Amino acid sequence: MGRRIELELYTDDPGEIAALQAYWRLAEDGESWIQTVAAVRQDHGLKPQDMTRLVNEHATACITDITCTDCHEPLPVANRTNFADVIRRGNTQCGTCWAFAESRRHLEEQEQAARIRAEIDRRFPVVQTEPLDVAETSLLQAVGLHAMFSDPAVEDQGLSTPTNIWPKERPWAPSSLRWEYERRLMHDGDQSVVRSHPASHPDAFVAEDGEITGSFYLGKISYYMLGPDTDPKEHIAPVLSELNRIFREGPWPKPWLNQWRDLWNELALADAQAYLDMKLAEHHLEMKQGDGTRTALADALATFSLGQVFNFIYRATKDSAAYYQRGGVNKRQAANSTVGRISASADRARANGWETKSFGRPWNLPLSATGEVFFNKVMWQADMMQVAIDAASPPLHAWPNKHSDEPEGDQG
């Protein structure tokens, strides 16, 4: 049996009524039309815009045998295109019920968001502590704090930008160290310097079955700097000022004198690993870097500057690509041979005392914000790419008795 359309008319004009009835008159199959829209317009002398106005404003059409799944009333259709869509979908919600359901869903989402926000505030309150003692921080904490909170926008808000949305042109830390450095900001030595801010995006907090746990995601969370004020943004300026003074004038806290070498090595090794991945990818090669790779790169960096190690990596990856092109090995074997080439180059240069050209930092491997603070502000190295670790040392003002002929601590 064919479907039927009932019309509720909002006009008394006989011509308009006749045009509307013709527009909505179904053929016997209940799915096609007696006349095309063009024929209806021609018969009744209507322009396209007049036909559209009539259909939209002067009648409501309902399919009598297809009902709303909620209110069970016949489904209204706006035009022939809508009619075809409703026939295809069958029983569904009418516009009124859909709008009501959307409104209810939106309200439930708001209530859920408010409940989650309240639970976040309860589980992650902003706490007040003793003033942050810069002298008690580790060197990494001092550098990380400065990098994380020195942006004026961050200082105004009192909470940091999540580390995984820092720009690629200036990441917070090298990607291989970012999460480890975040953990050490919170748990390095006896003093924590940051905590997760409850105003972080809700997605930064771990939820199970819709319930907030006591955990959060590194990289997504925003931090605040610990201190005595109820408003954490009040802590930032004094701490940054004190850090700048120490970086500029010294003396360093004594533990830093034993920590700078490890931090230098970590940052340089992370950049060497990233450069190795980048150069392999340029030759359509790839390898999984493990302990052997890190050991080989660290050994090279113990004697040579990062720029010189970049030189070794550049030539080694180029030779590995040529090795693959000659045939007889697969890409994985060719890529894995790169580490041996780097070690061999470093060993030959070291044994023969060769002068090795130092590469500059490529534009697509930028120095991280953590690296900027450490190498430029703390170590006073204008271009760390040119300096080998065994030739580096802290600036003179780092030592507690900088006017003495014998400075205390490890000079490196």
Short mmCIF file of C-alpha atoms in Angstrom, two decimals:
data_model
loop_
_atom_site.label_atom_id
_atom_site.label_comp_id
_atom_site.label_asym_id
_atom_site.label_seq_id
_atom_site.Cartn_x
_atom_site.Cartn_y
_atom_site.Cartn_z
CA MET A 1 0.00 0.00 0.00
CA GLY A 2 1.36 3.42 -0.96
CA ARG A 3 2.24 6.00 1.63
CA ARG A 4 0.00 8.97 2.26
CA ILE A 5 0.86 12.58 2.97
CA GLU A 6 -1.44 14.80 4.98
CA LEU A 7 -1.16 18.57 4.62
CA GLU A 8 -1.82 21.21 7.24
CA LEU A 9 -2.37 24.39 5.23
CA TYR A 10 -1.62 27.92 6.43
CA THR A 11 -3.13 29.77 3.45
CA ASP A 12 -6.64 30.47 2.14
CA ASP A 13 -5.50 31.33 -1.37
CA PRO A 14 -6.97 28.74 -3.78
CA GLY A 15 -4.03 29.02 -6.19
CA GLU A 16 -1.48 28.45 -3.44
CA ILE A 17 -3.50 25.54 -2.04
CA ALA A 18 -3.66 23.92 -5.48
CA ALA A 19 0.09 24.36 -5.99
CA LEU A 20 0.89 22.84 -2.61
CA GLN A 21 -1.40 19.88 -3.20
CA ALA A 22 0.20 19.27 -6.58
CA TYR A 23 3.70 19.51 -5.09
CA TRP A 24 2.89 16.89 -2.43
CA ARG A 25 0.75 14.53 -4.56
CA LEU A 26 2.30 11.03 -4.52
CA ALA A 27 2.08 8.43 -7.26
CA GLU A 28 0.47 5.08 -6.53
CA ASP A 29 3.79 3.51 -5.44
CA GLY A 30 3.86 5.92 -2.51
CA GLU A 31 7.46 6.94 -3.19
CA SER A 32 7.50 8.91 -6.45
CA TRP A 33 5.57 12.02 -7.51
CA ILE A 34 2.76 12.65 -9.97
CA GLN A 35 4.47 15.80 -11.27
CA THR A 36 7.98 17.13 -11.22
CA VAL A 37 8.60 20.34 -9.33
CA ALA A 38 9.25 22.09 -12.64
CA ALA A 39 5.88 20.96 -13.95
CA VAL A 40 4.10 22.16 -10.80
CA ARG A 41 5.71 25.58 -11.12
CA GLN A 42 4.81 25.82 -14.80
CA ASP A 43 1.18 24.82 -14.23
CA HIS A 44 0.74 27.40 -11.47
CA GLY A 45 2.91 30.18 -12.84
CA LEU A 46 5.39 30.15 -9.94
CA LYS A 47 9.01 31.17 -9.89
CA PRO A 48 11.47 28.80 -8.07
CA GLN A 49 11.73 31.11 -5.07
CA ASP A 50 7.91 31.36 -4.84
CA MET A 51 7.61 27.56 -4.84
CA THR A 52 10.22 27.28 -2.12
CA ARG A 53 8.45 29.92 -0.01
CA LEU A 54 5.11 28.14 -0.35
CA VAL A 55 6.52 24.78 0.71
CA ASN A 56 8.51 26.22 3.62
CA GLU A 57 5.96 28.67 5.04
CA HIS A 58 2.41 27.82 3.97
CA ALA A 59 2.02 24.14 4.83
CA THR A 60 3.26 21.28 6.96
CA ALA A 61 3.39 17.85 5.35
CA CYS A 62 3.30 14.64 7.42
CA ILE A 63 3.79 11.02 6.36
CA THR A 64 0.88 9.28 8.02
CA ASP A 65 2.39 5.78 8.30
CA ILE A 66 5.87 6.74 9.60
CA THR A 67 5.89 7.98 13.16
CA CYS A 68 8.36 9.56 15.56
CA THR A 69 10.06 6.95 17.74
CA ASP A 70 9.55 9.14 20.81
CA CYS A 71 6.17 10.89 20.55
CA HIS A 72 4.68 8.44 17.96
CA GLU A 73 3.18 11.28 15.95
CA PRO A 74 3.36 11.21 12.12
CA LEU A 75 6.72 12.50 10.93
CA PRO A 76 6.68 15.96 9.32
CA VAL A 77 8.79 16.45 6.20
CA ALA A 78 10.09 19.79 4.97
CA ASN A 79 10.30 19.06 1.24
CA ARG A 80 10.63 16.25 -1.27
CA THR A 81 14.31 15.72 -0.53
CA ASN A 82 13.51 15.37 3.15
CA PHE A 83 10.66 12.97 2.26
CA ALA A 84 13.11 10.67 0.41
CA ASP A 85 15.50 10.76 3.38
CA VAL A 86 12.75 9.85 5.86
CA ILE A 87 11.55 6.99 3.64
CA ARG A 88 15.10 5.65 3.55
CA ARG A 89 15.61 5.88 7.32
CA GLY A 90 12.16 4.74 8.42
CA ASN A 91 10.84 5.56 11.89
CA THR A 92 13.04 8.15 13.55
CA GLN A 93 12.77 11.20 15.82
CA CYS A 94 10.79 14.19 14.73
CA GLY A 95 12.47 17.59 14.86
CA THR A 96 10.83 18.58 18.13
CA CYS A 97 11.81 15.38 19.91
CA TRP A 98 15.32 15.53 18.47
CA ALA A 99 15.76 19.11 19.71
CA PHE A 100 14.49 18.10 23.15
CA ALA A 101 16.86 15.11 23.25
CA GLU A 102 19.79 17.31 22.19
CA SER A 103 18.93 19.85 24.87
CA ARG A 104 18.74 17.10 27.47
CA ARG A 105 22.04 15.58 26.29
CA HIS A 106 23.72 19.01 26.40
CA LEU A 107 22.43 19.56 29.95
CA GLU A 108 23.70 16.14 31.03
CA GLU A 109 27.10 16.91 29.51
CA GLN A 110 27.23 20.20 31.40
CA GLU A 111 26.30 18.46 34.65
CA GLN A 112 28.90 15.76 34.00
CA ALA A 113 31.56 18.37 33.22
CA ALA A 114 30.70 20.29 36.40
CA ARG A 115 30.89 17.08 38.44
CA ILE A 116 34.25 16.17 36.91
CA ARG A 117 35.57 19.68 37.48
CA ALA A 118 34.50 19.55 41.13
CA GLU A 119 36.22 16.18 41.55
CA ILE A 120 39.39 17.52 39.92
CA ASP A 121 39.36 20.49 42.30
CA ARG A 122 38.94 18.10 45.23
CA ARG A 123 41.67 15.69 44.20
CA PHE A 124 44.14 18.29 42.90
CA PRO A 125 43.84 21.35 45.13
CA VAL A 126 46.23 24.27 44.89
CA VAL A 127 48.36 23.90 48.02
CA GLN A 128 50.43 26.47 49.86
CA THR A 129 53.98 25.59 50.85
CA GLU A 130 57.08 27.24 52.17
CA PRO A 131 58.68 29.66 49.68
CA LEU A 132 60.58 27.84 46.98
CA ASP A 133 64.26 27.79 47.90
CA VAL A 134 66.16 28.02 44.62
CA ALA A 135 69.34 26.87 46.38
CA GLU A 136 67.63 23.57 47.21
CA THR A 137 66.55 22.80 43.65
CA SER A 138 68.45 20.48 41.38
CA LEU A 139 70.04 22.10 38.36
CA LEU A 140 67.48 20.41 36.11
CA GLN A 141 64.63 21.76 38.23
CA ALA A 142 66.07 25.27 38.05
CA VAL A 143 66.49 25.06 34.27
CA GLY A 144 63.10 23.39 33.76
CA LEU A 145 61.29 25.96 35.90
CA HIS A 146 62.85 28.84 34.00
CA ALA A 147 61.99 27.31 30.63
CA MET A 148 58.45 26.44 31.68
CA PHE A 149 57.42 29.68 33.38
CA SER A 150 59.40 32.45 31.66
CA ASP A 151 56.74 33.02 28.98
CA PRO A 152 54.91 36.25 30.00
CA ALA A 153 51.52 34.71 29.15
CA VAL A 154 52.25 31.82 31.50
CA GLU A 155 53.39 34.22 34.20
CA ASP A 156 50.09 36.12 33.93
CA GLN A 157 47.99 32.96 34.24
CA GLY A 158 50.05 31.19 36.87
CA LEU A 159 50.01 27.82 35.11
CA SER A 160 52.27 26.35 32.46
CA THR A 161 51.52 25.34 28.90
CA PRO A 162 51.28 21.53 28.53
CA THR A 163 54.61 20.35 27.17
CA ASN A 164 53.18 18.38 24.26
CA ILE A 165 51.64 21.50 22.68
CA TRP A 166 54.78 23.63 22.76
CA PRO A 167 55.64 24.69 19.18
CA LYS A 168 57.87 22.42 17.13
CA GLU A 169 60.09 25.44 16.48
CA ARG A 170 60.85 25.61 20.23
CA PRO A 171 59.87 22.48 22.16
CA TRP A 172 60.09 22.56 25.93
CA ALA A 173 62.63 19.72 25.97
CA PRO A 174 63.93 17.13 23.48
CA SER A 175 61.15 14.64 22.79
CA SER A 176 63.13 11.71 24.20
CA LEU A 177 63.62 13.53 27.52
CA ARG A 178 60.37 15.45 27.92
CA TRP A 179 58.48 13.03 30.13
CA GLU A 180 61.54 12.14 32.19
CA TYR A 181 62.23 15.84 32.80
CA GLU A 182 58.61 16.45 33.80
CA ARG A 183 58.87 13.67 36.39
CA ARG A 184 62.10 15.09 37.72
CA LEU A 185 60.55 18.54 38.13
CA MET A 186 58.14 16.91 40.55
CA HIS A 187 60.46 14.34 42.13
CA ASP A 188 64.13 15.32 41.86
CA GLY A 189 65.95 15.28 45.16
CA ASP A 190 64.21 16.37 48.35
CA GLN A 191 62.21 19.25 46.92
CA SER A 192 59.33 19.27 44.47
CA VAL A 193 58.93 22.54 42.61
CA VAL A 194 55.67 22.08 40.67
CA ARG A 195 52.31 20.40 41.03
CA SER A 196 49.47 19.73 38.61
CA HIS A 197 47.06 22.66 38.35
CA PRO A 198 43.32 21.87 38.73
CA ALA A 199 42.55 24.35 35.93
CA SER A 200 44.29 22.04 33.44
CA HIS A 201 42.14 20.68 30.63
CA PRO A 202 39.93 17.87 32.00
CA ASP A 203 41.39 15.46 29.43
CA ALA A 204 44.74 15.79 31.21
CA PHE A 205 43.39 13.84 34.18
CA VAL A 206 43.04 10.06 34.11
CA ALA A 207 39.44 8.88 34.34
CA GLU A 208 38.16 5.31 34.74
CA ASP A 209 34.51 4.60 34.00
CA GLY A 210 33.88 8.35 34.00
CA GLU A 211 35.45 8.80 37.45
CA ILE A 212 38.56 10.92 38.04
CA THR A 213 41.47 9.01 39.56
CA GLY A 214 44.46 10.54 41.31
CA SER A 215 46.61 10.41 38.18
CA PHE A 216 47.23 12.64 35.17
CA TYR A 217 48.91 12.46 31.78
CA LEU A 218 52.41 13.83 31.37
CA GLY A 219 52.52 16.19 28.42
CA LYS A 220 48.87 17.18 28.81
CA ILE A 221 48.89 18.65 32.31
CA SER A 222 49.52 22.28 33.26
CA TYR A 223 51.67 22.93 36.33
CA TYR A 224 51.86 25.65 38.94
CA MET A 225 54.95 26.66 40.85
CA LEU A 226 54.88 25.84 44.55
CA GLY A 227 55.00 28.61 47.14
CA PRO A 228 53.14 30.34 49.98
CA ASP A 229 50.59 32.46 48.09
CA THR A 230 47.03 31.38 47.40
CA ASP A 231 47.46 32.59 43.83
CA PRO A 232 50.33 30.60 42.25
CA LYS A 233 51.14 33.29 39.71
CA GLU A 234 52.56 35.36 42.59
CA HIS A 235 55.35 32.78 42.97
CA ILE A 236 56.70 33.06 39.45
CA ALA A 237 58.33 36.51 39.29
CA PRO A 238 60.42 36.18 42.52
CA VAL A 239 61.69 32.73 41.58
CA LEU A 240 62.55 33.71 38.01
CA SER A 241 64.29 36.83 39.29
CA GLU A 242 66.41 34.79 41.71
CA LEU A 243 67.22 32.22 39.04
CA ASN A 244 68.29 34.96 36.63
CA ARG A 245 70.52 36.47 39.31
CA ILE A 246 72.24 33.16 40.00
CA PHE A 247 72.60 32.36 36.31
CA ARG A 248 74.05 35.82 35.73
CA GLU A 249 76.13 36.49 38.85
CA GLY A 250 76.43 33.26 40.85
CA PRO A 251 77.46 31.59 42.90
CA TRP A 252 75.73 28.36 42.00
CA PRO A 253 74.29 26.14 44.72
CA LYS A 254 77.02 23.57 45.37
CA PRO A 255 75.04 20.56 44.06
CA TRP A 256 74.80 22.20 40.64
CA LEU A 257 78.58 22.03 40.30
CA ASN A 258 78.31 18.24 40.26
CA GLN A 259 75.20 18.13 38.07
CA TRP A 260 75.96 20.31 35.06
CA ARG A 261 78.02 17.65 33.28
CA ASP A 262 75.23 15.06 33.40
CA LEU A 263 72.69 17.59 32.11
CA TRP A 264 75.01 18.61 29.26
CA ASN A 265 75.51 14.98 28.30
CA GLU A 266 71.78 14.21 28.42
CA LEU A 267 70.80 17.13 26.21
CA ALA A 268 73.63 16.59 23.72
CA LEU A 269 72.90 12.85 23.48
CA ALA A 270 69.17 13.51 22.92
CA ASP A 271 70.01 15.89 20.05
CA ALA A 272 72.44 13.37 18.53
CA GLN A 273 69.78 10.66 18.66
CA ALA A 274 67.21 12.96 17.05
CA TYR A 275 69.67 13.96 14.30
CA LEU A 276 70.45 10.29 13.62
CA ASP A 277 66.75 9.50 13.21
CA MET A 278 66.28 12.53 10.98
CA LYS A 279 69.19 11.73 8.64
CA LEU A 280 68.20 8.06 8.36
CA ALA A 281 64.64 9.10 7.47
CA GLU A 282 65.98 11.36 4.70
CA HIS A 283 67.48 8.21 3.14
CA HIS A 284 64.25 6.23 3.76
CA LEU A 285 65.97 4.15 6.44
CA GLU A 286 64.88 3.51 9.99
CA MET A 287 66.32 1.81 13.06
CA LYS A 288 65.28 1.26 16.64
CA GLN A 289 67.79 2.99 18.86
CA GLY A 290 68.79 0.91 21.86
CA ASP A 291 71.50 0.90 24.50
CA GLY A 292 74.17 0.14 21.90
CA THR A 293 73.30 3.21 19.88
CA ARG A 294 73.22 5.45 22.95
CA THR A 295 76.56 4.04 24.13
CA ALA A 296 78.20 4.67 20.75
CA LEU A 297 76.89 8.24 20.53
CA ALA A 298 77.83 8.99 24.15
CA ASP A 299 81.35 7.68 23.50
CA ALA A 300 81.73 10.00 20.52
CA LEU A 301 80.36 12.94 22.51
CA ALA A 302 82.88 12.29 25.30
CA THR A 303 85.62 13.52 22.95
CA PHE A 304 83.92 15.50 20.21
CA SER A 305 81.47 18.39 20.11
CA LEU A 306 77.86 17.79 19.14
CA GLY A 307 78.54 19.56 15.82
CA GLN A 308 81.40 17.14 15.10
CA VAL A 309 79.24 14.15 16.01
CA PHE A 310 76.60 15.49 13.61
CA ASN A 311 79.35 15.33 10.96
CA PHE A 312 80.00 11.66 11.79
CA ILE A 313 76.27 10.90 11.68
CA TYR A 314 75.81 12.70 8.35
CA ARG A 315 78.55 10.72 6.64
CA ALA A 316 77.58 7.42 8.27
CA THR A 317 73.93 7.62 7.20
CA LYS A 318 74.98 8.58 3.67
CA ASP A 319 77.29 5.54 3.52
CA SER A 320 74.55 3.28 4.91
CA ALA A 321 72.19 4.44 2.18
CA ALA A 322 74.82 3.66 -0.45
CA TYR A 323 75.37 0.26 1.19
CA TYR A 324 71.68 -0.52 0.76
CA GLN A 325 71.62 0.70 -2.83
CA ARG A 326 74.43 -1.69 -3.76
CA GLY A 327 72.11 -4.56 -2.87
CA GLY A 328 72.50 -7.71 -0.82
CA VAL A 329 71.10 -6.25 2.43
CA ASN A 330 67.69 -5.09 3.51
CA LYS A 331 66.89 -1.63 4.86
CA ARG A 332 67.04 -2.74 8.47
CA GLN A 333 70.54 -4.18 8.07
CA ALA A 334 71.72 -1.07 6.25
CA ALA A 335 70.30 1.23 8.94
CA ASN A 336 71.79 -0.83 11.78
CA SER A 337 75.24 -0.61 10.17
CA THR A 338 75.18 3.16 10.78
CA VAL A 339 76.11 2.89 14.46
CA GLY A 340 79.30 0.99 13.64
CA ARG A 341 80.21 3.59 11.04
CA ILE A 342 79.78 6.41 13.57
CA SER A 343 81.96 4.63 16.13
CA ALA A 344 84.63 3.84 13.56
CA SER A 345 84.76 7.47 12.37
CA ALA A 346 85.07 8.76 15.93
CA ASP A 347 87.77 6.21 16.79
CA ARG A 348 89.85 7.02 13.69
CA ALA A 349 89.58 10.77 14.25
CA ARG A 350 90.49 10.37 17.91
CA ALA A 351 93.44 8.03 17.27
CA ASN A 352 94.89 10.15 14.47
CA GLY A 353 94.20 13.51 16.02
CA TRP A 354 92.29 14.58 12.93
CA GLU A 355 90.59 17.93 12.78
CA THR A 356 86.90 17.22 12.28
CA LYS A 357 84.62 19.88 10.86
CA SER A 358 81.82 20.85 13.22
CA PHE A 359 78.33 21.11 11.75
CA GLY A 360 75.88 23.79 12.81
CA ARG A 361 72.43 23.07 14.14
CA PRO A 362 69.97 22.45 11.29
CA TRP A 363 66.81 24.54 11.18
CA ASN A 364 64.57 21.49 11.48
CA LEU A 365 66.21 20.34 14.72
CA PRO A 366 65.82 23.41 16.92
CA LEU A 367 67.35 23.79 20.36
CA SER A 368 64.70 23.16 23.01
CA ALA A 369 63.69 25.77 25.57
CA THR A 370 65.39 23.67 28.25
CA GLY A 371 68.54 23.57 26.13
CA GLU A 372 68.41 27.34 25.56
CA VAL A 373 68.25 28.05 29.28
CA PHE A 374 70.95 25.55 30.18
CA PHE A 375 73.51 26.25 27.47
CA ASN A 376 72.92 29.98 27.00
CA LYS A 377 71.81 31.28 30.41
CA VAL A 378 73.47 28.82 32.76
CA MET A 379 76.63 27.69 30.96
CA TRP A 380 77.18 30.90 28.97
CA GLN A 381 77.90 28.96 25.79
CA ALA A 382 77.15 31.08 22.73
CA ASP A 383 77.18 27.97 20.49
CA MET A 384 77.29 24.67 22.31
CA MET A 385 77.50 22.85 18.95
CA GLN A 386 81.20 23.77 18.80
CA VAL A 387 82.17 22.76 22.36
CA ALA A 388 83.11 19.25 23.46
CA ILE A 389 82.18 18.26 26.98
CA ASP A 390 85.81 17.80 28.06
CA ALA A 391 86.48 21.42 27.04
CA ALA A 392 83.43 22.84 28.81
CA SER A 393 83.23 24.28 32.29
CA PRO A 394 80.83 26.46 34.25
CA PRO A 395 81.35 30.24 34.11
CA LEU A 396 83.75 31.63 36.72
CA HIS A 397 80.98 33.18 38.79
CA ALA A 398 79.51 29.72 39.41
CA TRP A 399 82.08 28.97 42.09
CA PRO A 400 81.37 30.01 45.69
CA ASN A 401 84.80 31.67 46.06
CA LYS A 402 85.18 32.91 42.51
CA HIS A 403 88.15 35.14 43.41
CA SER A 404 90.12 32.22 44.78
CA ASP A 405 92.87 30.56 42.77
CA GLU A 406 91.44 27.14 43.70
CA PRO A 407 87.67 27.00 43.11
CA GLU A 408 85.70 24.52 45.15
CA GLY A 409 83.95 21.58 43.58
CA ASP A 410 84.29 19.86 40.24
CA GLN A 411 85.30 22.18 37.42
CA GLY A 412 84.70 19.52 34.78
#
